[in-house]
Short mmCIF file of C-alpha atoms in Angstrom, two decimals:
data_model
loop_
_atom_site.label_atom_id
_atom_site.label_comp_id
_atom_site.label_asym_id
_atom_site.label_seq_id
_atom_site.Cartn_x
_atom_site.Cartn_y
_atom_site.Cartn_z
CA UNK A 1 0.00 0.00 0.00
CA UNK A 2 1.25 3.44 -0.80
CA UNK A 3 1.90 5.89 1.96
CA UNK A 4 -1.38 7.42 2.99
CA UNK A 5 -1.59 11.11 3.42
CA UNK A 6 -4.43 11.97 5.72
CA UNK A 7 -6.00 15.38 5.49
CA UNK A 8 -8.75 16.62 7.68
CA UNK A 9 -12.02 17.28 5.86
CA UNK A 10 -11.85 20.92 6.94
CA UNK A 11 -8.70 21.56 4.97
CA UNK A 12 -10.05 19.69 2.02
CA UNK A 13 -9.55 22.37 -0.58
CA UNK A 14 -7.29 20.41 -2.86
CA UNK A 15 -3.85 21.54 -3.80
CA UNK A 16 -3.37 21.57 -7.54
CA UNK A 17 -0.67 18.91 -7.30
CA UNK A 18 -3.04 16.54 -5.54
CA UNK A 19 -5.46 16.45 -8.42
CA UNK A 20 -2.84 14.61 -10.34
CA UNK A 21 -3.39 10.98 -10.95
CA UNK A 22 -2.05 8.42 -8.55
CA UNK A 23 -1.29 5.92 -11.27
CA UNK A 24 -0.20 6.51 -14.84
CA UNK A 25 -2.66 5.48 -17.51
CA UNK A 26 -1.78 2.00 -18.70
CA UNK A 27 0.65 1.33 -15.83
CA UNK A 28 0.28 -2.35 -14.89
CA UNK A 29 -0.18 -3.09 -11.22
CA UNK A 30 -1.53 -5.76 -8.94
CA UNK A 31 -4.80 -4.48 -7.49
CA UNK A 32 -7.67 -5.79 -5.46
CA UNK A 33 -11.04 -5.63 -7.24
CA UNK A 34 -12.66 -3.42 -4.61
CA UNK A 35 -9.72 -1.01 -4.61
CA UNK A 36 -9.59 -0.89 -8.40
CA UNK A 37 -13.28 0.02 -8.40
CA UNK A 38 -12.73 2.74 -5.80
CA UNK A 39 -9.70 4.24 -7.56
CA UNK A 40 -11.50 3.94 -10.90
CA UNK A 41 -14.38 5.98 -9.48
CA UNK A 42 -12.03 8.69 -8.21
CA UNK A 43 -10.28 8.84 -11.59
CA UNK A 44 -13.68 9.12 -13.26
CA UNK A 45 -14.56 12.14 -11.13
CA UNK A 46 -16.21 10.78 -7.97
CA UNK A 47 -16.02 13.52 -5.33
CA UNK A 48 -18.73 12.42 -2.92
CA UNK A 49 -19.17 9.07 -1.22
CA UNK A 50 -21.59 8.12 1.52
CA UNK A 51 -22.00 4.55 2.64
CA UNK A 52 -22.30 2.08 5.46
CA UNK A 53 -20.00 -0.95 5.98
CA UNK A 54 -20.76 -4.48 4.86
CA UNK A 55 -18.57 -7.42 3.79
CA UNK A 56 -17.44 -8.19 1.08
CA UNK A 57 -17.19 -4.58 -0.16
CA UNK A 58 -15.51 -2.93 2.84
CA UNK A 59 -12.29 -2.13 0.96
CA UNK A 60 -14.23 0.36 -1.19
CA UNK A 61 -15.19 2.77 1.61
CA UNK A 62 -11.90 2.03 3.40
CA UNK A 63 -9.95 3.15 0.34
CA UNK A 64 -12.15 6.16 -0.37
CA UNK A 65 -12.03 7.28 3.28
CA UNK A 66 -8.48 8.55 2.70
CA UNK A 67 -8.29 8.79 -1.08
CA UNK A 68 -11.22 11.20 -1.55
CA UNK A 69 -9.63 13.77 0.75
CA UNK A 70 -6.55 13.77 -1.47
CA UNK A 71 -8.63 15.03 -4.37
CA UNK A 72 -10.76 17.47 -2.40
CA UNK A 73 -13.76 15.17 -2.18
CA UNK A 74 -16.06 14.22 0.68
CA UNK A 75 -16.32 10.86 2.40
CA UNK A 76 -19.10 10.16 4.86
CA UNK A 77 -19.73 7.00 6.81
CA UNK A 78 -23.44 7.48 7.32
CA UNK A 79 -25.51 6.22 10.25
CA UNK A 80 -27.45 3.93 7.91
CA UNK A 81 -27.79 2.93 4.27
CA UNK A 82 -30.98 4.96 3.96
CA UNK A 83 -29.33 8.18 5.03
CA UNK A 84 -26.31 7.44 2.80
CA UNK A 85 -28.40 7.15 -0.36
CA UNK A 86 -30.32 10.31 0.47
CA UNK A 87 -27.03 12.16 0.94
CA UNK A 88 -26.23 11.08 -2.63
CA UNK A 89 -29.54 12.56 -3.75
CA UNK A 90 -28.53 15.92 -2.32
CA UNK A 91 -24.98 15.88 -3.61
CA UNK A 92 -26.11 14.84 -7.09
CA UNK A 93 -28.71 17.63 -7.08
CA UNK A 94 -25.89 20.15 -6.73
CA UNK A 95 -23.90 18.55 -9.52
CA UNK A 96 -21.25 16.25 -7.99
CA UNK A 97 -20.33 12.86 -9.33
CA UNK A 98 -21.59 10.79 -6.41
CA UNK A 99 -21.12 7.22 -5.34
CA UNK A 100 -22.16 4.61 -2.81
CA UNK A 101 -21.45 0.92 -2.49
CA UNK A 102 -22.87 -1.98 -0.57
CA UNK A 103 -23.84 -5.62 -0.76
CA UNK A 104 -27.32 -7.09 -1.23
CA UNK A 105 -28.69 -6.36 2.25
CA UNK A 106 -27.57 -2.74 2.08
CA UNK A 107 -28.72 -2.22 -1.51
CA UNK A 108 -32.20 -3.35 -0.42
CA UNK A 109 -32.32 -0.37 1.92
CA UNK A 110 -30.84 1.99 -0.65
CA UNK A 111 -33.33 1.12 -3.35
CA UNK A 112 -35.91 3.48 -1.93
CA UNK A 113 -33.53 6.39 -2.52
CA UNK A 114 -32.55 5.04 -5.93
CA UNK A 115 -36.21 5.11 -7.00
CA UNK A 116 -36.39 8.74 -5.87
CA UNK A 117 -33.29 9.56 -7.92
CA UNK A 118 -34.79 8.04 -11.05
CA UNK A 119 -37.88 10.15 -10.41
CA UNK A 120 -35.76 13.28 -9.97
CA UNK A 121 -33.66 12.23 -12.98
CA UNK A 122 -30.47 12.56 -10.98
CA UNK A 123 -27.36 10.63 -12.02
CA UNK A 124 -25.56 8.50 -9.47
CA UNK A 125 -23.20 5.56 -9.43
CA UNK A 126 -23.37 2.67 -7.03
CA UNK A 127 -21.70 -0.71 -6.74
CA UNK A 128 -23.19 -3.89 -5.37
CA UNK A 129 -20.63 -6.51 -4.34
CA UNK A 130 -22.89 -9.50 -3.92
CA UNK A 131 -22.78 -11.99 -1.05
CA UNK A 132 -24.87 -15.08 -0.46
CA UNK A 133 -28.53 -14.56 0.44
CA UNK A 134 -31.42 -14.32 1.17
CA UNK A 135 -31.56 -12.61 4.55
CA UNK A 136 -28.17 -12.12 6.13
CA UNK A 137 -26.95 -15.10 4.08
CA UNK A 138 -23.18 -15.27 4.18
CA UNK A 139 -20.19 -13.27 2.95
CA UNK A 140 -19.12 -15.57 0.11
CA UNK A 141 -19.43 -14.59 -3.56
CA UNK A 142 -22.85 -15.09 -5.15
CA UNK A 143 -24.99 -13.85 -8.03
CA UNK A 144 -28.29 -14.00 -6.24
CA UNK A 145 -28.96 -10.26 -6.58
CA UNK A 146 -29.55 -10.28 -10.34
CA UNK A 147 -33.26 -9.66 -9.93
CA UNK A 148 -32.59 -7.01 -7.29
CA UNK A 149 -30.25 -5.19 -9.68
CA UNK A 150 -32.09 -5.55 -12.98
CA UNK A 151 -35.69 -5.45 -11.79
CA UNK A 152 -35.42 -2.69 -9.25
CA UNK A 153 -37.07 -3.51 -5.96
CA UNK A 154 -38.31 -0.09 -5.05
CA UNK A 155 -41.53 1.59 -6.16
CA UNK A 156 -42.43 2.83 -9.58
CA UNK A 157 -41.75 2.26 -13.26
CA UNK A 158 -38.01 2.70 -13.25
CA UNK A 159 -34.85 1.12 -14.57
CA UNK A 160 -31.19 1.25 -13.58
CA UNK A 161 -28.31 0.74 -16.00
CA UNK A 162 -26.45 -2.32 -14.73
CA UNK A 163 -22.85 -3.22 -15.67
CA UNK A 164 -21.32 -6.60 -14.82
CA UNK A 165 -17.49 -6.78 -14.77
CA UNK A 166 -15.69 -10.13 -14.79
CA UNK A 167 -12.13 -9.05 -13.97
CA UNK A 168 -10.23 -6.57 -11.82
CA UNK A 169 -9.45 -4.71 -15.04
CA UNK A 170 -13.15 -4.14 -15.64
CA UNK A 171 -13.74 -3.32 -11.97
CA UNK A 172 -11.33 -0.42 -12.53
CA UNK A 173 -12.78 0.71 -15.85
CA UNK A 174 -16.52 0.41 -15.33
CA UNK A 175 -16.99 3.29 -12.87
CA UNK A 176 -16.13 5.72 -15.68
CA UNK A 177 -18.56 4.03 -18.05
CA UNK A 178 -21.23 4.10 -15.33
CA UNK A 179 -20.70 7.82 -14.64
CA UNK A 180 -20.77 8.68 -18.33
CA UNK A 181 -23.99 6.75 -18.88
CA UNK A 182 -25.56 8.12 -15.69
CA UNK A 183 -24.81 11.70 -16.75
CA UNK A 184 -25.85 11.13 -20.36
CA UNK A 185 -29.26 9.72 -19.44
CA UNK A 186 -29.69 11.41 -16.06
CA UNK A 187 -30.36 8.06 -14.40
CA UNK A 188 -28.59 5.94 -11.76
CA UNK A 189 -26.10 3.40 -13.09
CA UNK A 190 -24.58 0.54 -11.15
CA UNK A 191 -21.80 -2.03 -11.19
CA UNK A 192 -22.84 -5.53 -10.13
CA UNK A 193 -19.84 -7.50 -8.86
CA UNK A 194 -19.50 -10.28 -6.29
CA UNK A 195 -17.30 -11.17 -3.35
CA UNK A 196 -14.80 -12.94 -5.58
CA UNK A 197 -14.27 -9.99 -7.93
CA UNK A 198 -14.12 -7.64 -4.98
CA UNK A 199 -11.56 -9.63 -2.99
CA UNK A 200 -9.25 -11.02 -5.63
CA UNK A 201 -6.06 -9.35 -6.85
CA UNK A 202 -5.06 -9.38 -10.47
CA UNK A 203 -2.83 -7.29 -12.74
CA UNK A 204 -4.66 -4.35 -14.27
CA UNK A 205 -4.00 -0.91 -15.69
CA UNK A 206 -6.39 2.03 -15.99
CA UNK A 207 -7.20 2.64 -19.64
CA UNK A 208 -8.52 6.17 -19.19
CA UNK A 209 -6.84 9.35 -17.96
CA UNK A 210 -7.61 11.00 -14.64
CA UNK A 211 -10.60 13.23 -15.27
CA UNK A 212 -10.57 16.88 -14.29
CA UNK A 213 -14.04 17.39 -12.78
CA UNK A 214 -13.98 21.07 -13.66
CA UNK A 215 -13.88 20.16 -17.33
CA UNK A 216 -16.92 17.85 -17.31
CA UNK A 217 -19.87 19.15 -19.40
CA UNK A 218 -22.01 21.56 -17.35
CA UNK A 219 -25.38 20.28 -16.13
CA UNK A 220 -28.35 22.55 -16.82
CA UNK A 221 -30.61 21.09 -14.15
CA UNK A 222 -28.55 21.28 -10.97
CA UNK A 223 -29.15 23.59 -8.05
CA UNK A 224 -26.45 26.22 -7.87
CA UNK A 225 -28.34 29.27 -6.63
CA UNK A 226 -30.72 31.00 -9.06
CA UNK A 227 -29.25 34.48 -9.09
CA UNK A 228 -29.54 35.91 -12.63
CA UNK A 229 -31.37 32.86 -13.95
CA UNK A 230 -34.72 31.13 -13.74
CA UNK A 231 -35.11 28.93 -10.68
CA UNK A 232 -34.83 25.15 -11.04
CA UNK A 233 -36.83 22.61 -9.11
CA UNK A 234 -35.84 19.02 -8.37
CA UNK A 235 -38.88 17.13 -7.23
CA UNK A 236 -40.30 13.60 -7.27
CA UNK A 237 -43.93 14.35 -6.38
CA UNK A 238 -46.27 14.75 -9.36
CA UNK A 239 -49.76 14.82 -7.86
CA UNK A 240 -51.62 15.42 -11.08
CA UNK A 241 -52.08 12.08 -12.83
CA UNK A 242 -51.79 13.56 -16.31
CA UNK A 243 -48.53 15.18 -15.34
CA UNK A 244 -47.17 11.95 -13.87
CA UNK A 245 -48.29 9.95 -16.89
CA UNK A 246 -46.47 12.38 -19.15
CA UNK A 247 -43.36 11.94 -17.02
CA UNK A 248 -43.69 8.14 -17.09
CA UNK A 249 -43.82 8.19 -20.90
CA UNK A 250 -40.77 10.43 -20.89
CA UNK A 251 -38.93 7.78 -18.87
CA UNK A 252 -40.24 5.14 -21.27
CA UNK A 253 -38.69 6.99 -24.20
CA UNK A 254 -35.43 7.39 -22.28
CA UNK A 255 -35.26 3.70 -21.39
CA UNK A 256 -36.06 2.84 -25.00
CA UNK A 257 -33.09 4.95 -26.13
CA UNK A 258 -30.86 3.20 -23.60
CA UNK A 259 -32.02 -0.22 -24.84
CA UNK A 260 -31.29 0.79 -28.43
CA UNK A 261 -27.88 2.32 -27.82
CA UNK A 262 -26.18 0.94 -24.74
CA UNK A 263 -26.29 -2.85 -24.97
CA UNK A 264 -22.86 -4.34 -24.39
CA UNK A 265 -21.76 -7.96 -24.41
CA UNK A 266 -18.79 -10.20 -25.14
CA UNK A 267 -19.10 -12.96 -27.73
CA UNK A 268 -16.71 -15.90 -28.04
CA UNK A 269 -16.75 -18.69 -30.63
CA UNK A 270 -20.44 -18.40 -31.44
CA UNK A 271 -19.97 -18.90 -35.21
CA UNK A 272 -19.80 -22.68 -35.22
CA UNK A 273 -21.19 -23.39 -31.75
CA UNK A 274 -23.45 -26.36 -30.96
CA UNK A 275 -24.18 -24.98 -27.52
CA UNK A 276 -23.95 -21.47 -26.17
CA UNK A 277 -23.21 -20.69 -22.55
CA UNK A 278 -24.76 -17.49 -21.24
CA UNK A 279 -23.06 -16.24 -18.08
CA UNK A 280 -21.89 -12.96 -16.57
CA UNK A 281 -19.26 -11.90 -14.04
CA UNK A 282 -17.50 -14.67 -12.13
CA UNK A 283 -19.65 -17.38 -13.73
CA UNK A 284 -18.49 -16.14 -17.15
CA UNK A 285 -14.83 -16.40 -16.08
CA UNK A 286 -15.41 -20.00 -15.12
CA UNK A 287 -17.31 -20.62 -18.37
CA UNK A 288 -14.37 -19.38 -20.45
CA UNK A 289 -12.35 -22.17 -18.84
CA UNK A 290 -15.15 -24.61 -19.80
CA UNK A 291 -15.10 -23.29 -23.35
CA UNK A 292 -11.36 -23.89 -23.70
CA UNK A 293 -11.57 -27.39 -22.17
CA UNK A 294 -14.58 -28.29 -24.32
CA UNK A 295 -13.00 -27.09 -27.56
CA UNK A 296 -9.89 -29.19 -26.76
CA UNK A 297 -12.20 -32.22 -26.64
CA UNK A 298 -13.95 -31.18 -29.85
CA UNK A 299 -17.14 -29.90 -28.21
CA UNK A 300 -18.14 -26.71 -29.98
CA UNK A 301 -19.02 -24.35 -27.14
CA UNK A 302 -19.72 -20.67 -27.64
CA UNK A 303 -20.18 -17.96 -25.03
CA UNK A 304 -22.29 -14.87 -24.65
CA UNK A 305 -21.28 -12.74 -21.69
CA UNK A 306 -23.74 -9.91 -21.06
CA UNK A 307 -21.79 -6.87 -19.89
CA UNK A 308 -24.90 -4.74 -19.51
CA UNK A 309 -27.44 -6.81 -17.57
CA UNK A 310 -29.90 -4.02 -18.16
CA UNK A 311 -30.25 -3.25 -21.02
CA UNK A 312 -30.00 -6.99 -21.69
CA UNK A 313 -28.34 -8.20 -24.94
CA UNK A 314 -31.63 -9.65 -26.10
CA UNK A 315 -31.18 -9.25 -29.84
CA UNK A 316 -27.96 -11.24 -30.22
CA UNK A 317 -29.28 -14.12 -28.10
CA UNK A 318 -32.50 -14.14 -30.12
CA UNK A 319 -30.57 -14.25 -33.39
CA UNK A 320 -28.33 -17.07 -32.14
CA UNK A 321 -31.37 -19.03 -30.97
CA UNK A 322 -32.50 -19.27 -34.60
CA UNK A 323 -29.49 -21.42 -35.46
CA UNK A 324 -28.16 -22.87 -32.19
CA UNK A 325 -30.26 -25.57 -30.56
CA UNK A 326 -28.92 -25.53 -27.02
CA UNK A 327 -28.24 -22.82 -24.49
CA UNK A 328 -26.73 -23.34 -21.05
CA UNK A 329 -27.18 -20.64 -18.42
CA UNK A 330 -24.50 -20.72 -15.73
CA UNK A 331 -25.00 -18.60 -12.64
CA UNK A 332 -24.24 -18.58 -8.94
CA UNK A 333 -27.91 -18.59 -7.94
CA UNK A 334 -30.95 -20.86 -8.29
CA UNK A 335 -31.84 -19.20 -11.58
CA UNK A 336 -32.37 -15.50 -12.23
CA UNK A 337 -30.42 -14.62 -15.39
CA UNK A 338 -32.14 -17.61 -16.98
CA UNK A 339 -35.44 -15.68 -17.10
CA UNK A 340 -33.90 -12.97 -19.31
CA UNK A 341 -32.41 -15.68 -21.53
CA UNK A 342 -35.83 -17.35 -21.80
CA UNK A 343 -37.38 -14.04 -22.85
CA UNK A 344 -34.65 -13.51 -25.43
CA UNK A 345 -34.74 -17.04 -26.86
CA UNK A 346 -38.53 -16.88 -27.33
CA UNK A 347 -38.89 -20.66 -27.19
CA UNK A 348 -36.70 -21.18 -30.25
CA UNK A 349 -34.05 -23.29 -28.47
CA UNK A 350 -33.62 -25.54 -25.47
CA UNK A 351 -32.38 -23.78 -22.34
CA UNK A 352 -30.41 -25.74 -19.75
CA UNK A 353 -29.34 -24.52 -16.35
CA UNK A 354 -26.33 -24.95 -14.08
CA UNK A 355 -26.49 -23.06 -10.82
CA UNK A 356 -24.32 -22.91 -7.68
CA UNK A 357 -26.02 -20.81 -5.01
CA UNK A 358 -25.03 -20.23 -1.41
CA UNK A 359 -21.62 -18.68 -1.94
CA UNK A 360 -20.05 -21.52 -3.91
CA UNK A 361 -18.22 -20.92 -7.18
CA UNK A 362 -18.52 -23.56 -9.92
CA UNK A 363 -15.40 -25.00 -11.57
CA UNK A 364 -14.69 -25.24 -15.29
CA UNK A 365 -14.82 -29.05 -15.18
CA UNK A 366 -18.14 -29.03 -13.41
CA UNK A 367 -19.68 -26.73 -16.06
CA UNK A 368 -18.21 -28.93 -18.81
CA UNK A 369 -20.10 -31.87 -17.28
CA UNK A 370 -23.28 -29.82 -17.48
CA UNK A 371 -22.50 -29.03 -21.14
CA UNK A 372 -22.10 -32.75 -21.92
CA UNK A 373 -25.31 -33.55 -20.06
CA UNK A 374 -27.15 -30.89 -22.07
CA UNK A 375 -25.86 -32.23 -25.39
CA UNK A 376 -26.83 -35.84 -24.61
CA UNK B 1 2.51 -23.66 -17.32
CA UNK B 2 0.14 -23.28 -14.40
CA UNK B 3 1.15 -23.26 -10.74
CA UNK B 4 -1.33 -23.11 -7.91
CA UNK B 5 -0.20 -22.49 -4.36
CA UNK B 6 -1.91 -21.96 -1.03
CA UNK B 7 0.11 -20.08 1.58
CA UNK B 8 -1.30 -20.44 5.08
CA UNK B 9 -0.36 -19.45 8.60
CA UNK B 10 -1.60 -17.31 11.46
CA UNK B 11 -2.32 -13.61 11.20
CA UNK B 12 0.94 -11.65 11.38
CA UNK B 13 3.20 -14.20 9.71
CA UNK B 14 2.93 -12.33 6.44
CA UNK B 15 1.30 -15.10 4.43
CA UNK B 16 -0.99 -12.72 2.52
CA UNK B 17 1.93 -10.41 1.74
CA UNK B 18 4.08 -13.34 0.63
CA UNK B 19 1.32 -14.21 -1.85
CA UNK B 20 1.20 -10.62 -3.09
CA UNK B 21 4.96 -10.73 -3.64
CA UNK B 22 4.65 -13.90 -5.68
CA UNK B 23 1.81 -12.49 -7.78
CA UNK B 24 3.68 -9.22 -8.35
CA UNK B 25 6.73 -11.10 -9.63
CA UNK B 26 4.45 -13.04 -11.98
CA UNK B 27 2.99 -9.77 -13.23
CA UNK B 28 6.52 -8.46 -13.85
CA UNK B 29 7.11 -11.57 -15.96
CA UNK B 30 3.94 -10.72 -17.92
CA UNK B 31 2.29 -13.94 -16.77
CA UNK B 32 -1.35 -14.21 -15.77
CA UNK B 33 -1.80 -14.31 -12.03
CA UNK B 34 -4.48 -14.07 -9.36
CA UNK B 35 -4.31 -13.66 -5.59
CA UNK B 36 -7.33 -14.56 -3.50
CA UNK B 37 -7.23 -14.13 0.29
CA UNK B 38 -9.41 -15.77 2.87
CA UNK B 39 -11.59 -12.88 3.97
CA UNK B 40 -14.31 -11.77 6.31
CA UNK B 41 -15.14 -13.69 9.43
CA UNK B 42 -11.59 -14.60 10.39
CA UNK B 43 -10.64 -14.99 14.03
CA UNK B 44 -7.89 -12.99 15.64
CA UNK B 45 -5.06 -15.45 16.20
CA UNK B 46 -6.76 -17.84 13.82
CA UNK B 47 -5.50 -18.91 10.44
CA UNK B 48 -5.09 -16.71 7.41
CA UNK B 49 -4.43 -17.99 3.94
CA UNK B 50 -4.25 -16.95 0.34
CA UNK B 51 -4.37 -18.74 -2.98
CA UNK B 52 -2.05 -17.64 -5.76
CA UNK B 53 -2.20 -18.87 -9.35
CA UNK B 54 0.59 -18.16 -11.82
CA UNK B 55 -0.14 -19.20 -15.39
CA UNK B 56 0.85 -18.59 -18.97
CA UNK B 57 -2.81 -18.64 -20.04
CA UNK B 58 -6.00 -16.90 -18.86
CA UNK B 59 -7.08 -17.86 -15.33
CA UNK B 60 -10.72 -18.82 -14.89
CA UNK B 61 -11.31 -18.83 -11.16
CA UNK B 62 -8.85 -17.66 -8.50
CA UNK B 63 -10.19 -20.24 -6.05
CA UNK B 64 -7.83 -23.15 -5.48
CA UNK B 65 -9.12 -26.43 -4.05
CA UNK B 66 -6.30 -28.88 -4.84
CA UNK B 67 -3.08 -26.88 -5.06
CA UNK B 68 0.18 -27.97 -6.63
CA UNK B 69 1.91 -26.58 -3.56
CA UNK B 70 0.95 -25.83 0.02
CA UNK B 71 3.13 -23.65 2.22
CA UNK B 72 2.09 -24.20 5.83
CA UNK B 73 3.49 -21.78 8.37
CA UNK B 74 1.76 -23.11 11.50
CA UNK B 75 0.18 -26.31 12.76
CA UNK B 76 -3.54 -25.56 12.16
CA UNK B 77 -2.72 -24.69 8.53
CA UNK B 78 -0.62 -27.83 8.23
CA UNK B 79 -3.55 -29.95 9.45
CA UNK B 80 -6.05 -28.19 7.23
CA UNK B 81 -4.13 -28.06 3.96
CA UNK B 82 -1.84 -31.12 3.94
CA UNK B 83 -4.65 -33.40 2.66
CA UNK B 84 -5.46 -30.95 -0.13
CA UNK B 85 -2.10 -31.04 -1.93
CA UNK B 86 -2.44 -32.52 -5.41
CA UNK B 87 -0.93 -35.99 -5.89
CA UNK B 88 2.69 -35.51 -6.90
CA UNK B 89 2.55 -31.98 -5.50
CA UNK B 90 4.73 -30.22 -2.97
CA UNK B 91 4.32 -29.47 0.72
CA UNK B 92 6.58 -26.91 2.32
CA UNK B 93 6.14 -26.62 6.07
CA UNK B 94 7.62 -24.47 8.75
CA UNK B 95 9.40 -27.05 10.91
CA UNK B 96 10.20 -24.41 13.55
CA UNK B 97 6.56 -24.27 14.60
CA UNK B 98 5.21 -27.60 13.34
CA UNK B 99 6.37 -30.59 15.35
CA UNK B 100 4.11 -33.10 13.55
CA UNK B 101 5.49 -35.18 10.71
CA UNK B 102 3.67 -35.19 7.37
CA UNK B 103 1.69 -38.39 6.69
CA UNK B 104 1.50 -38.20 2.90
CA UNK B 105 3.86 -40.34 0.82
CA UNK B 106 2.50 -39.38 -2.61
CA UNK B 107 3.85 -35.83 -2.49
CA UNK B 108 7.21 -34.16 -2.19
CA UNK B 109 7.91 -32.70 1.25
CA UNK B 110 10.25 -29.94 2.25
CA UNK B 111 10.78 -29.00 5.89
CA UNK B 112 12.00 -25.44 6.34
CA UNK B 113 12.96 -24.19 9.81
CA UNK B 114 11.80 -20.76 8.73
CA UNK B 115 11.62 -19.08 12.12
CA UNK B 116 15.04 -20.31 13.21
CA UNK B 117 16.62 -19.12 9.97
CA UNK B 118 14.86 -15.76 10.19
CA UNK B 119 15.94 -15.33 13.81
CA UNK B 120 19.47 -16.24 12.77
CA UNK B 121 19.34 -13.31 10.39
CA UNK B 122 18.18 -11.07 13.22
CA UNK B 123 14.74 -10.46 11.74
CA UNK B 124 12.15 -13.00 12.95
CA UNK B 125 9.50 -11.42 10.73
CA UNK B 126 11.29 -12.50 7.55
CA UNK B 127 10.26 -16.15 7.99
CA UNK B 128 7.78 -15.69 5.16
CA UNK B 129 10.60 -14.65 2.83
CA UNK B 130 12.58 -17.78 3.73
CA UNK B 131 9.76 -20.09 2.64
CA UNK B 132 9.11 -18.06 -0.51
CA UNK B 133 12.79 -18.43 -1.38
CA UNK B 134 12.54 -22.20 -0.91
CA UNK B 135 9.31 -22.38 -2.94
CA UNK B 136 10.65 -20.35 -5.85
CA UNK B 137 13.85 -22.42 -5.97
CA UNK B 138 11.90 -25.67 -5.92
CA UNK B 139 8.84 -25.06 -8.11
CA UNK B 140 10.12 -22.14 -10.21
CA UNK B 141 6.80 -20.35 -10.82
CA UNK B 142 8.82 -17.14 -11.25
CA UNK B 143 12.52 -16.31 -11.08
CA UNK B 144 14.21 -15.29 -7.86
CA UNK B 145 15.50 -12.18 -9.64
CA UNK B 146 11.96 -10.97 -10.28
CA UNK B 147 10.91 -11.77 -6.72
CA UNK B 148 13.73 -9.55 -5.49
CA UNK B 149 12.98 -6.75 -7.93
CA UNK B 150 9.32 -6.80 -6.81
CA UNK B 151 10.20 -6.21 -3.15
CA UNK B 152 10.15 -2.37 -3.33
CA UNK B 153 6.74 -2.49 -5.04
CA UNK B 154 5.23 -4.75 -2.40
CA UNK B 155 6.84 -3.02 0.57
CA UNK B 156 6.92 0.67 -0.42
CA UNK B 157 8.70 2.89 2.06
CA UNK B 158 10.39 -0.11 3.72
CA UNK B 159 13.68 0.16 1.84
CA UNK B 160 15.64 -0.39 5.02
CA UNK B 161 14.42 -3.98 5.11
CA UNK B 162 15.29 -4.64 1.49
CA UNK B 163 18.67 -6.21 2.21
CA UNK B 164 17.28 -8.35 5.02
CA UNK B 165 14.45 -9.64 2.86
CA UNK B 166 16.83 -10.48 0.02
CA UNK B 167 19.06 -12.27 2.48
CA UNK B 168 16.14 -14.31 3.80
CA UNK B 169 15.09 -15.22 0.27
CA UNK B 170 18.63 -16.42 -0.48
CA UNK B 171 18.71 -18.52 2.71
CA UNK B 172 15.49 -20.17 1.58
CA UNK B 173 16.85 -21.05 -1.84
CA UNK B 174 19.93 -22.59 -0.27
CA UNK B 175 17.74 -25.26 1.38
CA UNK B 176 16.71 -26.72 -1.95
#
């Protein structure tokens, strides 16, 4: 760990030299997933964090608790998740790039505030480093919060852009993508990781330069004091039903644009595949191993790894289903991603399932067995 | 080439850091590598361990169940991980703190009196470097040169211990 310079929040006006990047762009280093995500967020312009501790994401607030002060930002360990998310609402309303992070249990509490931010059309970035559930569950890596992340959980017709990294490299890069998308569409965007991606160390290098927050495009909706201009109002209450309906259709159009323009996925060996594995995050890492092993034995496996879980890469899966007979969904849950795959396949192909819930991570061999079983 | 190792001991023996050193040297050699620590509900005074994989191809999962090598620094780790070593694999154990004898005859075994050697060098804390030296000399996942050149990266601001650590690494290699 580099030497930590601690500054008190009161003297947090940053010195010019401190705004410089900590790491050179492209410099390879060994980093922990959670720390890469935290540093990636700071590089991408995060200047406000409020959160509440929970394993397995504690390295994120721990890192930001000293790092944010170096760049003139604010770190708050709130008294609860609910107050943390509402602090983000306020900080986003005045224009900061804001962030929080948690695991499933904490995200549940934060979803109320996230719904309010979609209603106020305020951008924010949050990370969910998933542990086993339901309830308190355990602290091992899991993918059981797919529904929670892609289907919301709080009130109202709303959507959140959801990015799923599968390496420390992507943990470091995705905060910037999330902030850019959140600002572009004025909507919360999240990174969905798990305990394994958060805790592991791997070589990585940031692929984007340290962003000067003063040079980000100005926002014409934030509250900065209305002297010499018309006042702005940020509000989530729309009592008149016609007014609310109009707003709902506005969101509909926005979400439609996101679905048309922001789908991201990784495709491997789908051209000649007899079976296609659909998996994201850690399960996709394991499935790449399966793919290599299978191909060595002459089994033609292909892989679709959704990178955006919402918007879901529906079109490509639907197209592949027209010519590939078998799909295998691999996830660390009892089956959540599989429902999106079913919707995308539209009954055109057989869908098989291999799940490992409870905090266990499948192995490449184990998934290969499931592939063979599916092709029988 | 793919080498999987679990380094285990009690908190404070530097087993996590030893794993980071190994992974950093692998990174310097432009190899793929992962480091995965035991995390969360660990007991104070209990065991700590990390899994390191060094490979020339992409690494799927950083979790190691049957390692090529186990480095056990204390008795609870020895008990827990000895049965998990892959057949034909390697067990390195700290014979200064482990009085038991290994009961496997299908693996290679190397006893390293790490604490005694480290104390002999005047720095008891460098026991982890002694075993890493022995491991690198035996299994050659990375070169000793790259381990040494990674030391300043892994221990920034601890330049005064550089010579001691290098010394401990050398002592470890001499055992093989």
